[in-house]
mmCIF file with all atom_site columns, C-alpha atoms in Angstrom:
data_model
loop_
_atom_site.group_PDB
_atom_site.id
_atom_site.type_symbol
_atom_site.label_atom_id
_atom_site.label_alt_id
_atom_site.label_comp_id
_atom_site.label_asym_id
_atom_site.label_entity_id
_atom_site.label_seq_id
_atom_site.pdbx_PDB_ins_code
_atom_site.Cartn_x
_atom_site.Cartn_y
_atom_site.Cartn_z
_atom_site.occupancy
_atom_site.B_iso_or_equiv
_atom_site.pdbx_formal_charge
_atom_site.auth_seq_id
_atom_site.auth_comp_id
_atom_site.auth_asym_id
_atom_site.auth_atom_id
_atom_site.pdbx_PDB_model_num
ATOM 1   C CA . MET H 1 1   ? 126.492 34.107  77.688 1.00 0.00 ? 1   MET H CA 1
ATOM 2   C CA . SER H 1 2   ? 126.614 31.188  75.301 1.00 0.00 ? 2   SER H CA 1
ATOM 3   C CA . PRO H 1 3   ? 128.384 31.532  71.917 1.00 0.00 ? 3   PRO H CA 1
ATOM 4   C CA . THR H 1 4   ? 125.031 31.236  70.151 1.00 0.00 ? 4   THR H CA 1
ATOM 5   C CA . LYS H 1 5   ? 123.505 34.097  72.150 1.00 0.00 ? 5   LYS H CA 1
ATOM 6   C CA . LYS H 1 6   ? 126.629 36.238  71.550 1.00 0.00 ? 6   LYS H CA 1
ATOM 7   C CA . MET H 1 7   ? 126.349 35.738  67.793 1.00 0.00 ? 7   MET H CA 1
ATOM 8   C CA . ALA H 1 8   ? 122.650 36.600  67.904 1.00 0.00 ? 8   ALA H CA 1
ATOM 9   C CA . THR H 1 9   ? 123.372 39.777  69.885 1.00 0.00 ? 9   THR H CA 1
ATOM 10  C CA . ARG H 1 10  ? 126.031 40.901  67.372 1.00 0.00 ? 10  ARG H CA 1
ATOM 11  C CA . ALA H 1 11  ? 123.623 40.271  64.501 1.00 0.00 ? 11  ALA H CA 1
ATOM 12  C CA . VAL H 1 12  ? 120.968 42.438  66.166 1.00 0.00 ? 12  VAL H CA 1
ATOM 13  C CA . LYS H 1 13  ? 123.495 45.255  66.717 1.00 0.00 ? 13  LYS H CA 1
ATOM 14  C CA . ARG H 1 14  ? 124.637 45.130  63.088 1.00 0.00 ? 14  ARG H CA 1
ATOM 15  C CA . ALA H 1 15  ? 121.067 45.224  61.892 1.00 0.00 ? 15  ALA H CA 1
ATOM 16  C CA . SER H 1 16  ? 120.338 48.286  64.034 1.00 0.00 ? 16  SER H CA 1
ATOM 17  C CA . LEU H 1 17  ? 123.203 50.294  62.524 1.00 0.00 ? 17  LEU H CA 1
ATOM 18  C CA . PRO H 1 18  ? 122.327 52.673  59.661 1.00 0.00 ? 18  PRO H CA 1
ATOM 19  C CA . SER H 1 19  ? 123.317 51.273  56.290 1.00 0.00 ? 19  SER H CA 1
ATOM 20  C CA . ARG H 1 20  ? 126.311 52.976  54.652 1.00 0.00 ? 20  ARG H CA 1
ATOM 21  C CA . GLN H 1 21  ? 125.516 54.122  51.174 1.00 0.00 ? 21  GLN H CA 1
ATOM 22  C CA . ARG H 1 22  ? 128.109 53.267  48.566 1.00 0.00 ? 22  ARG H CA 1
ATOM 23  C CA . MET H 1 23  ? 129.795 56.415  47.257 1.00 0.00 ? 23  MET H CA 1
ATOM 24  C CA . SER H 1 24  ? 129.379 57.008  43.532 1.00 0.00 ? 24  SER H CA 1
ATOM 25  C CA . ALA H 1 25  ? 132.464 57.061  41.328 1.00 0.00 ? 25  ALA H CA 1
ATOM 26  C CA . ALA H 1 26  ? 132.034 60.796  40.706 1.00 0.00 ? 26  ALA H CA 1
ATOM 27  C CA . ASP H 1 27  ? 131.713 61.563  44.410 1.00 0.00 ? 27  ASP H CA 1
ATOM 28  C CA . ARG H 1 28  ? 134.706 59.405  45.277 1.00 0.00 ? 28  ARG H CA 1
ATOM 29  C CA . LYS H 1 29  ? 136.799 61.132  42.625 1.00 0.00 ? 29  LYS H CA 1
ATOM 30  C CA . GLU H 1 30  ? 135.716 64.504  43.984 1.00 0.00 ? 30  GLU H CA 1
ATOM 31  C CA . GLN H 1 31  ? 136.631 63.409  47.505 1.00 0.00 ? 31  GLN H CA 1
ATOM 32  C CA . ILE H 1 32  ? 140.086 62.292  46.386 1.00 0.00 ? 32  ILE H CA 1
ATOM 33  C CA . VAL H 1 33  ? 140.836 65.545  44.560 1.00 0.00 ? 33  VAL H CA 1
ATOM 34  C CA . SER H 1 34  ? 139.658 67.678  47.498 1.00 0.00 ? 34  SER H CA 1
ATOM 35  C CA . ALA H 1 35  ? 141.826 65.702  49.916 1.00 0.00 ? 35  ALA H CA 1
ATOM 36  C CA . ALA H 1 36  ? 144.802 65.889  47.539 1.00 0.00 ? 36  ALA H CA 1
ATOM 37  C CA . ILE H 1 37  ? 144.474 69.675  47.322 1.00 0.00 ? 37  ILE H CA 1
ATOM 38  C CA . ARG H 1 38  ? 144.631 69.978  51.078 1.00 0.00 ? 38  ARG H CA 1
ATOM 39  C CA . LEU H 1 39  ? 147.496 67.453  51.407 1.00 0.00 ? 39  LEU H CA 1
ATOM 40  C CA . PHE H 1 40  ? 149.612 69.112  48.707 1.00 0.00 ? 40  PHE H CA 1
ATOM 41  C CA . SER H 1 41  ? 148.864 72.543  50.162 1.00 0.00 ? 41  SER H CA 1
ATOM 42  C CA . GLU H 1 42  ? 149.998 71.470  53.618 1.00 0.00 ? 42  GLU H CA 1
ATOM 43  C CA . HIS H 1 43  ? 152.975 69.235  52.781 1.00 0.00 ? 43  HIS H CA 1
ATOM 44  C CA . GLY H 1 44  ? 153.908 69.809  49.148 1.00 0.00 ? 44  GLY H CA 1
ATOM 45  C CA . PHE H 1 45  ? 154.099 67.458  46.216 1.00 0.00 ? 45  PHE H CA 1
ATOM 46  C CA . GLU H 1 46  ? 156.475 65.114  48.005 1.00 0.00 ? 46  GLU H CA 1
ATOM 47  C CA . SER H 1 47  ? 153.320 63.756  49.641 1.00 0.00 ? 47  SER H CA 1
ATOM 48  C CA . SER H 1 48  ? 152.534 60.225  48.481 1.00 0.00 ? 48  SER H CA 1
ATOM 49  C CA . THR H 1 49  ? 149.353 58.496  47.407 1.00 0.00 ? 49  THR H CA 1
ATOM 50  C CA . HIS H 1 50  ? 149.898 56.265  50.444 1.00 0.00 ? 50  HIS H CA 1
ATOM 51  C CA . GLN H 1 51  ? 149.571 59.321  52.707 1.00 0.00 ? 51  GLN H CA 1
ATOM 52  C CA . LEU H 1 52  ? 146.511 60.414  50.774 1.00 0.00 ? 52  LEU H CA 1
ATOM 53  C CA . ALA H 1 53  ? 144.928 56.979  51.158 1.00 0.00 ? 53  ALA H CA 1
ATOM 54  C CA . GLN H 1 54  ? 145.573 57.058  54.901 1.00 0.00 ? 54  GLN H CA 1
ATOM 55  C CA . ARG H 1 55  ? 143.995 60.494  55.166 1.00 0.00 ? 55  ARG H CA 1
ATOM 56  C CA . LEU H 1 56  ? 140.906 59.289  53.300 1.00 0.00 ? 56  LEU H CA 1
ATOM 57  C CA . GLY H 1 57  ? 140.710 55.960  55.091 1.00 0.00 ? 57  GLY H CA 1
ATOM 58  C CA . VAL H 1 58  ? 140.852 54.017  51.828 1.00 0.00 ? 58  VAL H CA 1
ATOM 59  C CA . THR H 1 59  ? 143.367 51.774  50.089 1.00 0.00 ? 59  THR H CA 1
ATOM 60  C CA . GLN H 1 60  ? 145.840 52.980  47.477 1.00 0.00 ? 60  GLN H CA 1
ATOM 61  C CA . PRO H 1 61  ? 144.133 50.833  44.792 1.00 0.00 ? 61  PRO H CA 1
ATOM 62  C CA . ALA H 1 62  ? 140.953 52.819  45.494 1.00 0.00 ? 62  ALA H CA 1
ATOM 63  C CA . ILE H 1 63  ? 142.843 55.964  44.458 1.00 0.00 ? 63  ILE H CA 1
ATOM 64  C CA . TYR H 1 64  ? 144.506 54.306  41.464 1.00 0.00 ? 64  TYR H CA 1
ATOM 65  C CA . LYS H 1 65  ? 141.091 53.248  40.212 1.00 0.00 ? 65  LYS H CA 1
ATOM 66  C CA . HIS H 1 66  ? 140.335 56.913  39.512 1.00 0.00 ? 66  HIS H CA 1
ATOM 67  C CA . PHE H 1 67  ? 143.881 58.238  39.026 1.00 0.00 ? 67  PHE H CA 1
ATOM 68  C CA . PRO H 1 68  ? 146.223 55.575  37.617 1.00 0.00 ? 68  PRO H CA 1
ATOM 69  C CA . THR H 1 69  ? 149.316 57.712  38.340 1.00 0.00 ? 69  THR H CA 1
ATOM 70  C CA . LYS H 1 70  ? 150.260 60.535  40.668 1.00 0.00 ? 70  LYS H CA 1
ATOM 71  C CA . ASP H 1 71  ? 150.696 62.767  37.604 1.00 0.00 ? 71  ASP H CA 1
ATOM 72  C CA . ASP H 1 72  ? 147.053 62.150  36.724 1.00 0.00 ? 72  ASP H CA 1
ATOM 73  C CA . LEU H 1 73  ? 146.084 63.268  40.215 1.00 0.00 ? 73  LEU H CA 1
ATOM 74  C CA . ILE H 1 74  ? 148.263 66.377  39.947 1.00 0.00 ? 74  ILE H CA 1
ATOM 75  C CA . GLU H 1 75  ? 146.586 67.293  36.654 1.00 0.00 ? 75  GLU H CA 1
ATOM 76  C CA . ALA H 1 76  ? 143.193 66.961  38.339 1.00 0.00 ? 76  ALA H CA 1
ATOM 77  C CA . VAL H 1 77  ? 144.376 69.256  41.138 1.00 0.00 ? 77  VAL H CA 1
ATOM 78  C CA . TYR H 1 78  ? 145.558 71.794  38.535 1.00 0.00 ? 78  TYR H CA 1
ATOM 79  C CA . GLU H 1 79  ? 142.193 71.623  36.773 1.00 0.00 ? 79  GLU H CA 1
ATOM 80  C CA . ARG H 1 80  ? 140.325 72.252  40.012 1.00 0.00 ? 80  ARG H CA 1
ATOM 81  C CA . VAL H 1 81  ? 142.541 74.878  41.618 1.00 0.00 ? 81  VAL H CA 1
ATOM 82  C CA . PHE H 1 82  ? 143.627 76.903  38.600 1.00 0.00 ? 82  PHE H CA 1
ATOM 83  C CA . LEU H 1 83  ? 141.266 76.336  35.689 1.00 0.00 ? 83  LEU H CA 1
ATOM 84  C CA . SER H 1 84  ? 137.836 75.747  37.182 1.00 0.00 ? 84  SER H CA 1
ATOM 85  C CA . GLU H 1 85  ? 138.052 79.081  39.011 1.00 0.00 ? 85  GLU H CA 1
ATOM 86  C CA . TRP H 1 86  ? 139.118 81.045  35.939 1.00 0.00 ? 86  TRP H CA 1
ATOM 87  C CA . LYS H 1 87  ? 136.391 83.559  35.112 1.00 0.00 ? 87  LYS H CA 1
ATOM 88  C CA . SER H 1 88  ? 135.441 84.553  31.574 1.00 0.00 ? 88  SER H CA 1
ATOM 89  C CA . THR H 1 89  ? 134.114 87.811  33.050 1.00 0.00 ? 89  THR H CA 1
ATOM 90  C CA . TRP H 1 90  ? 137.695 88.915  33.672 1.00 0.00 ? 90  TRP H CA 1
ATOM 91  C CA . ASP H 1 91  ? 138.155 89.356  29.914 1.00 0.00 ? 91  ASP H CA 1
ATOM 92  C CA . VAL H 1 92  ? 134.984 91.446  29.789 1.00 0.00 ? 92  VAL H CA 1
ATOM 93  C CA . VAL H 1 93  ? 136.098 93.693  32.656 1.00 0.00 ? 93  VAL H CA 1
ATOM 94  C CA . LEU H 1 94  ? 139.513 94.348  31.120 1.00 0.00 ? 94  LEU H CA 1
ATOM 95  C CA . ALA H 1 95  ? 138.128 94.988  27.627 1.00 0.00 ? 95  ALA H CA 1
ATOM 96  C CA . ASP H 1 96  ? 135.363 97.469  28.576 1.00 0.00 ? 96  ASP H CA 1
ATOM 97  C CA . ARG H 1 97  ? 136.690 100.692 27.054 1.00 0.00 ? 97  ARG H CA 1
ATOM 98  C CA . ASN H 1 98  ? 133.775 102.680 28.406 1.00 0.00 ? 98  ASN H CA 1
ATOM 99  C CA . VAL H 1 99  ? 135.595 102.490 31.760 1.00 0.00 ? 99  VAL H CA 1
ATOM 100 C CA . GLU H 1 100 ? 138.886 104.227 32.581 1.00 0.00 ? 100 GLU H CA 1
ATOM 101 C CA . ILE H 1 101 ? 141.861 101.871 32.353 1.00 0.00 ? 101 ILE H CA 1
ATOM 102 C CA . GLU H 1 102 ? 142.857 102.371 36.003 1.00 0.00 ? 102 GLU H CA 1
ATOM 103 C CA . ALA H 1 103 ? 139.354 101.419 37.134 1.00 0.00 ? 103 ALA H CA 1
ATOM 104 C CA . ARG H 1 104 ? 139.362 98.343  34.903 1.00 0.00 ? 104 ARG H CA 1
ATOM 105 C CA . LEU H 1 105 ? 142.687 97.173  36.267 1.00 0.00 ? 105 LEU H CA 1
ATOM 106 C CA . ALA H 1 106 ? 141.566 97.774  39.850 1.00 0.00 ? 106 ALA H CA 1
ATOM 107 C CA . ALA H 1 107 ? 138.296 95.862  39.276 1.00 0.00 ? 107 ALA H CA 1
ATOM 108 C CA . PHE H 1 108 ? 140.098 92.951  37.655 1.00 0.00 ? 108 PHE H CA 1
ATOM 109 C CA . TYR H 1 109 ? 142.792 92.609  40.307 1.00 0.00 ? 109 TYR H CA 1
ATOM 110 C CA . ALA H 1 110 ? 140.299 93.026  43.142 1.00 0.00 ? 110 ALA H CA 1
ATOM 111 C CA . ASP H 1 111 ? 138.426 89.949  41.896 1.00 0.00 ? 111 ASP H CA 1
ATOM 112 C CA . TYR H 1 112 ? 141.465 87.999  40.693 1.00 0.00 ? 112 TYR H CA 1
ATOM 113 C CA . THR H 1 113 ? 143.277 88.343  44.016 1.00 0.00 ? 113 THR H CA 1
ATOM 114 C CA . ARG H 1 114 ? 140.284 86.956  45.899 1.00 0.00 ? 114 ARG H CA 1
ATOM 115 C CA . ARG H 1 115 ? 141.178 83.672  44.227 1.00 0.00 ? 115 ARG H CA 1
ATOM 116 C CA . ILE H 1 116 ? 144.962 83.666  44.210 1.00 0.00 ? 116 ILE H CA 1
ATOM 117 C CA . PHE H 1 117 ? 145.234 84.902  47.801 1.00 0.00 ? 117 PHE H CA 1
ATOM 118 C CA . GLU H 1 118 ? 143.478 81.767  49.060 1.00 0.00 ? 118 GLU H CA 1
ATOM 119 C CA . THR H 1 119 ? 145.929 79.689  51.073 1.00 0.00 ? 119 THR H CA 1
ATOM 120 C CA . ASP H 1 120 ? 145.505 76.472  49.074 1.00 0.00 ? 120 ASP H CA 1
ATOM 121 C CA . TRP H 1 121 ? 146.030 78.323  45.775 1.00 0.00 ? 121 TRP H CA 1
ATOM 122 C CA . SER H 1 122 ? 149.197 80.163  46.718 1.00 0.00 ? 122 SER H CA 1
ATOM 123 C CA . ARG H 1 123 ? 150.807 77.259  48.594 1.00 0.00 ? 123 ARG H CA 1
ATOM 124 C CA . ILE H 1 124 ? 150.129 74.768  45.808 1.00 0.00 ? 124 ILE H CA 1
ATOM 125 C CA . TYR H 1 125 ? 151.510 77.213  43.245 1.00 0.00 ? 125 TYR H CA 1
ATOM 126 C CA . LEU H 1 126 ? 154.699 77.696  45.254 1.00 0.00 ? 126 LEU H CA 1
ATOM 127 C CA . PHE H 1 127 ? 155.161 74.010  46.057 1.00 0.00 ? 127 PHE H CA 1
ATOM 128 C CA . SER H 1 128 ? 154.704 73.065  42.409 1.00 0.00 ? 128 SER H CA 1
ATOM 129 C CA . GLY H 1 129 ? 157.269 75.679  41.426 1.00 0.00 ? 129 GLY H CA 1
ATOM 130 C CA . LEU H 1 130 ? 159.828 74.253  43.831 1.00 0.00 ? 130 LEU H CA 1
ATOM 131 C CA . LYS H 1 131 ? 159.304 70.806  42.298 1.00 0.00 ? 131 LYS H CA 1
ATOM 132 C CA . ARG H 1 132 ? 159.489 72.242  38.758 1.00 0.00 ? 132 ARG H CA 1
ATOM 133 C CA . LEU H 1 133 ? 156.152 70.681  37.953 1.00 0.00 ? 133 LEU H CA 1
ATOM 134 C CA . GLN H 1 134 ? 154.296 71.390  34.744 1.00 0.00 ? 134 GLN H CA 1
ATOM 135 C CA . ILE H 1 135 ? 151.528 73.158  36.682 1.00 0.00 ? 135 ILE H CA 1
ATOM 136 C CA . ASN H 1 136 ? 153.447 76.441  36.801 1.00 0.00 ? 136 ASN H CA 1
ATOM 137 C CA . ARG H 1 137 ? 154.351 76.378  33.116 1.00 0.00 ? 137 ARG H CA 1
ATOM 138 C CA . TRP H 1 138 ? 150.706 75.769  32.191 1.00 0.00 ? 138 TRP H CA 1
ATOM 139 C CA . TYR H 1 139 ? 149.497 78.574  34.402 1.00 0.00 ? 139 TYR H CA 1
ATOM 140 C CA . VAL H 1 140 ? 152.206 81.046  33.365 1.00 0.00 ? 140 VAL H CA 1
ATOM 141 C CA . ALA H 1 141 ? 151.259 80.510  29.717 1.00 0.00 ? 141 ALA H CA 1
ATOM 142 C CA . LEU H 1 142 ? 147.594 81.029  30.568 1.00 0.00 ? 142 LEU H CA 1
ATOM 143 C CA . VAL H 1 143 ? 148.271 84.263  32.472 1.00 0.00 ? 143 VAL H CA 1
ATOM 144 C CA . GLU H 1 144 ? 150.526 85.641  29.746 1.00 0.00 ? 144 GLU H CA 1
ATOM 145 C CA . GLU H 1 145 ? 147.890 85.030  27.089 1.00 0.00 ? 145 GLU H CA 1
ATOM 146 C CA . ARG H 1 146 ? 144.659 85.823  28.932 1.00 0.00 ? 146 ARG H CA 1
ATOM 147 C CA . VAL H 1 147 ? 145.780 88.513  31.400 1.00 0.00 ? 147 VAL H CA 1
ATOM 148 C CA . LEU H 1 148 ? 149.037 90.211  30.438 1.00 0.00 ? 148 LEU H CA 1
ATOM 149 C CA . GLY H 1 149 ? 148.341 90.123  26.713 1.00 0.00 ? 149 GLY H CA 1
ATOM 150 C CA . ARG H 1 150 ? 144.905 91.640  27.280 1.00 0.00 ? 150 ARG H CA 1
ATOM 151 C CA . ILE H 1 151 ? 146.210 94.293  29.685 1.00 0.00 ? 151 ILE H CA 1
ATOM 152 C CA . GLY H 1 152 ? 149.024 95.186  27.297 1.00 0.00 ? 152 GLY H CA 1
ATOM 153 C CA . ALA H 1 153 ? 146.569 95.655  24.421 1.00 0.00 ? 153 ALA H CA 1
ATOM 154 C CA . GLU H 1 154 ? 144.214 97.765  26.549 1.00 0.00 ? 154 GLU H CA 1
ATOM 155 C CA . LEU H 1 155 ? 147.046 99.949  27.836 1.00 0.00 ? 155 LEU H CA 1
ATOM 156 C CA . ARG H 1 156 ? 148.177 100.589 24.268 1.00 0.00 ? 156 ARG H CA 1
ATOM 157 C CA . ALA H 1 157 ? 144.647 101.687 23.333 1.00 0.00 ? 157 ALA H CA 1
ATOM 158 C CA . ALA H 1 158 ? 144.089 103.787 26.464 1.00 0.00 ? 158 ALA H CA 1
ATOM 159 C CA . LEU H 1 159 ? 147.435 105.574 26.196 1.00 0.00 ? 159 LEU H CA 1
ATOM 160 C CA . GLY H 1 160 ? 147.245 106.249 22.471 1.00 0.00 ? 160 GLY H CA 1
ATOM 161 C CA . PHE H 1 161 ? 149.906 103.875 21.194 1.00 0.00 ? 161 PHE H CA 1
ATOM 162 C CA . PRO H 1 162 ? 149.687 101.584 18.128 1.00 0.00 ? 162 PRO H CA 1
ATOM 163 C CA . PRO H 1 163 ? 147.302 98.609  18.590 1.00 0.00 ? 163 PRO H CA 1
ATOM 164 C CA . VAL H 1 164 ? 148.786 95.157  18.997 1.00 0.00 ? 164 VAL H CA 1
ATOM 165 C CA . SER H 1 165 ? 147.122 94.145  15.716 1.00 0.00 ? 165 SER H CA 1
ATOM 166 C CA . GLU H 1 166 ? 149.609 96.457  13.988 1.00 0.00 ? 166 GLU H CA 1
ATOM 167 C CA . VAL H 1 167 ? 152.597 96.244  16.348 1.00 0.00 ? 167 VAL H CA 1
ATOM 168 C CA . PRO H 1 168 ? 152.774 93.144  18.583 1.00 0.00 ? 168 PRO H CA 1
ATOM 169 C CA . LEU H 1 169 ? 153.638 93.588  22.250 1.00 0.00 ? 169 LEU H CA 1
ATOM 170 C CA . THR H 1 170 ? 157.375 93.843  22.748 1.00 0.00 ? 170 THR H CA 1
ATOM 171 C CA . THR H 1 171 ? 159.304 91.583  25.080 1.00 0.00 ? 171 THR H CA 1
ATOM 172 C CA . GLU H 1 172 ? 159.917 94.632  27.293 1.00 0.00 ? 172 GLU H CA 1
ATOM 173 C CA . GLU H 1 173 ? 156.187 95.255  27.656 1.00 0.00 ? 173 GLU H CA 1
ATOM 174 C CA . ILE H 1 174 ? 155.488 91.625  28.529 1.00 0.00 ? 174 ILE H CA 1
ATOM 175 C CA . GLU H 1 175 ? 158.306 91.538  31.073 1.00 0.00 ? 175 GLU H CA 1
ATOM 176 C CA . ALA H 1 176 ? 157.197 94.814  32.650 1.00 0.00 ? 176 ALA H CA 1
ATOM 177 C CA . LEU H 1 177 ? 153.660 93.485  32.994 1.00 0.00 ? 177 LEU H CA 1
ATOM 178 C CA . TRP H 1 178 ? 155.019 90.312  34.617 1.00 0.00 ? 178 TRP H CA 1
ATOM 179 C CA . LEU H 1 179 ? 156.871 92.452  37.154 1.00 0.00 ? 179 LEU H CA 1
ATOM 180 C CA . PHE H 1 180 ? 153.699 94.361  38.021 1.00 0.00 ? 180 PHE H CA 1
ATOM 181 C CA . HIS H 1 181 ? 151.611 91.186  38.131 1.00 0.00 ? 181 HIS H CA 1
ATOM 182 C CA . GLY H 1 182 ? 154.199 89.365  40.221 1.00 0.00 ? 182 GLY H CA 1
ATOM 183 C CA . GLY H 1 183 ? 154.210 92.209  42.710 1.00 0.00 ? 183 GLY H CA 1
ATOM 184 C CA . ILE H 1 184 ? 150.552 91.762  43.602 1.00 0.00 ? 184 ILE H CA 1
ATOM 185 C CA . PHE H 1 185 ? 151.041 87.987  43.850 1.00 0.00 ? 185 PHE H CA 1
ATOM 186 C CA . TYR H 1 186 ? 153.934 88.470  46.262 1.00 0.00 ? 186 TYR H CA 1
ATOM 187 C CA . TYR H 1 187 ? 151.716 90.741  48.349 1.00 0.00 ? 187 TYR H CA 1
ATOM 188 C CA . GLY H 1 188 ? 149.481 87.711  48.906 1.00 0.00 ? 188 GLY H CA 1
ATOM 189 C CA . VAL H 1 189 ? 152.438 85.403  49.569 1.00 0.00 ? 189 VAL H CA 1
ATOM 190 C CA . ARG H 1 190 ? 153.723 87.673  52.336 1.00 0.00 ? 190 ARG H CA 1
ATOM 191 C CA . ASP H 1 191 ? 150.307 87.601  53.958 1.00 0.00 ? 191 ASP H CA 1
ATOM 192 C CA . ARG H 1 192 ? 149.046 84.042  53.394 1.00 0.00 ? 192 ARG H CA 1
ATOM 193 C CA . VAL H 1 193 ? 152.268 82.020  53.206 1.00 0.00 ? 193 VAL H CA 1
ATOM 194 C CA . TYR H 1 194 ? 154.839 83.930  55.277 1.00 0.00 ? 194 TYR H CA 1
ATOM 195 C CA . GLY H 1 195 ? 152.316 85.267  57.771 1.00 0.00 ? 195 GLY H CA 1
ATOM 196 C CA . ILE H 1 196 ? 153.693 88.808  57.495 1.00 0.00 ? 196 ILE H CA 1
ATOM 197 C CA . PRO H 1 197 ? 150.863 91.377  57.447 1.00 0.00 ? 197 PRO H CA 1
ATOM 198 C CA . PRO H 1 198 ? 151.232 93.832  54.516 1.00 0.00 ? 198 PRO H CA 1
ATOM 199 C CA . LYS H 1 199 ? 151.418 97.563  55.177 1.00 0.00 ? 199 LYS H CA 1
ATOM 200 C CA . VAL H 1 200 ? 148.057 98.293  53.485 1.00 0.00 ? 200 VAL H CA 1
ATOM 201 C CA . ASP H 1 201 ? 144.903 96.255  52.933 1.00 0.00 ? 201 ASP H CA 1
ATOM 202 C CA . SER H 1 202 ? 144.292 94.417  49.662 1.00 0.00 ? 202 SER H CA 1
ATOM 203 C CA . ALA H 1 203 ? 141.862 97.037  48.297 1.00 0.00 ? 203 ALA H CA 1
ATOM 204 C CA . LYS H 1 204 ? 144.478 99.756  48.723 1.00 0.00 ? 204 LYS H CA 1
ATOM 205 C CA . ALA H 1 205 ? 147.187 97.521  47.286 1.00 0.00 ? 205 ALA H CA 1
ATOM 206 C CA . VAL H 1 206 ? 145.115 96.879  44.156 1.00 0.00 ? 206 VAL H CA 1
ATOM 207 C CA . ASP H 1 207 ? 144.449 100.603 43.732 1.00 0.00 ? 207 ASP H CA 1
ATOM 208 C CA . ILE H 1 208 ? 148.185 101.338 44.033 1.00 0.00 ? 208 ILE H CA 1
ATOM 209 C CA . LEU H 1 209 ? 149.000 98.622  41.515 1.00 0.00 ? 209 LEU H CA 1
ATOM 210 C CA . ALA H 1 210 ? 146.535 99.990  38.941 1.00 0.00 ? 210 ALA H CA 1
ATOM 211 C CA . ARG H 1 211 ? 148.075 103.468 39.099 1.00 0.00 ? 211 ARG H CA 1
ATOM 212 C CA . VAL H 1 212 ? 151.639 102.148 39.037 1.00 0.00 ? 212 VAL H CA 1
ATOM 213 C CA . VAL H 1 213 ? 150.920 99.921  36.027 1.00 0.00 ? 213 VAL H CA 1
ATOM 214 C CA . VAL H 1 214 ? 149.459 102.780 33.992 1.00 0.00 ? 214 VAL H CA 1
ATOM 215 C CA . GLY H 1 215 ? 152.185 105.258 34.918 1.00 0.00 ? 215 GLY H CA 1
ATOM 216 C CA . GLY H 1 216 ? 154.994 102.786 34.451 1.00 0.00 ? 216 GLY H CA 1
ATOM 217 C CA . MET H 1 217 ? 153.742 101.437 31.136 1.00 0.00 ? 217 MET H CA 1
ATOM 218 C CA . ARG H 1 218 ? 153.186 104.964 29.785 1.00 0.00 ? 218 ARG H CA 1
ATOM 219 C CA . ALA H 1 219 ? 156.844 105.751 30.481 1.00 0.00 ? 219 ALA H CA 1
ATOM 220 C CA . LEU H 1 220 ? 158.013 102.479 28.941 1.00 0.00 ? 220 LEU H CA 1
ATOM 221 C CA . LEU H 1 221 ? 155.899 102.909 25.801 1.00 0.00 ? 221 LEU H CA 1
ATOM 222 C CA . GLU H 1 222 ? 157.166 106.449 25.326 1.00 0.00 ? 222 GLU H CA 1
ATOM 223 C CA . GLN H 1 223 ? 160.724 105.157 25.627 1.00 0.00 ? 223 GLN H CA 1
ATOM 224 C CA . ILE H 1 224 ? 160.105 102.363 23.117 1.00 0.00 ? 224 ILE H CA 1
ATOM 225 C CA . ALA H 1 225 ? 158.406 104.782 20.701 1.00 0.00 ? 225 ALA H CA 1
ATOM 226 C CA . PHE H 1 226 ? 161.324 107.247 21.041 1.00 0.00 ? 226 PHE H CA 1
ATOM 227 C CA . ARG H 1 227 ? 163.908 104.588 20.242 1.00 0.00 ? 227 ARG H CA 1
ATOM 228 C CA . THR H 1 228 ? 161.885 103.401 17.257 1.00 0.00 ? 228 THR H CA 1
ATOM 229 C CA . ALA H 1 229 ? 161.548 106.935 15.906 1.00 0.00 ? 229 ALA H CA 1
ATOM 230 C CA . VAL H 1 230 ? 165.306 107.540 16.242 1.00 0.00 ? 230 VAL H CA 1
ATOM 231 C CA . THR H 1 231 ? 166.311 104.283 14.555 1.00 0.00 ? 231 THR H CA 1
#
């Protein structure tokens, strides 16, 4: 076949191919964040933007166009994984005093754990902790304010102790609530990260946690109140 005919044949083939639509900036940014979540979940935050570009089949400058630095990309991952899934209804569930406190805690943790037990969530949280990234500090502050603070206030009310508006939560209460909260998180880590099946299913685990939190905090509050009365 002559060179001219070859060129004509290639032109016909190119014309017959479906046209590739140019991805919008918003869609490209979404694609980058989704791929970064999976990359960081699988290989940790040592992963480079070069690896991410290879996975996406784009150049590094294409990533830098939307995320000038790796820290910018990490912040976007934090926003997607931790903040965008945060539900305002959790505050409503915990604060509904028409429902017994054990039932409120069980309902909250049943829904909350559906999110944090996802593999991407737990692995990213652990990887970011190992790297001492800001992600964990941001999320810990959020949990302490929006979850533990709320639970502490509701336990005070349910168990007949002074409201936090009069007597702020003590450091012992906050630390005890962290220990309870961390226990349910570690349940998910054993299952989703270590691959070690827990002894009971998640519904049973949440029910156990709710009863342990109420019983344990009642004992702690009585101890704190006793010390205060003596001194």
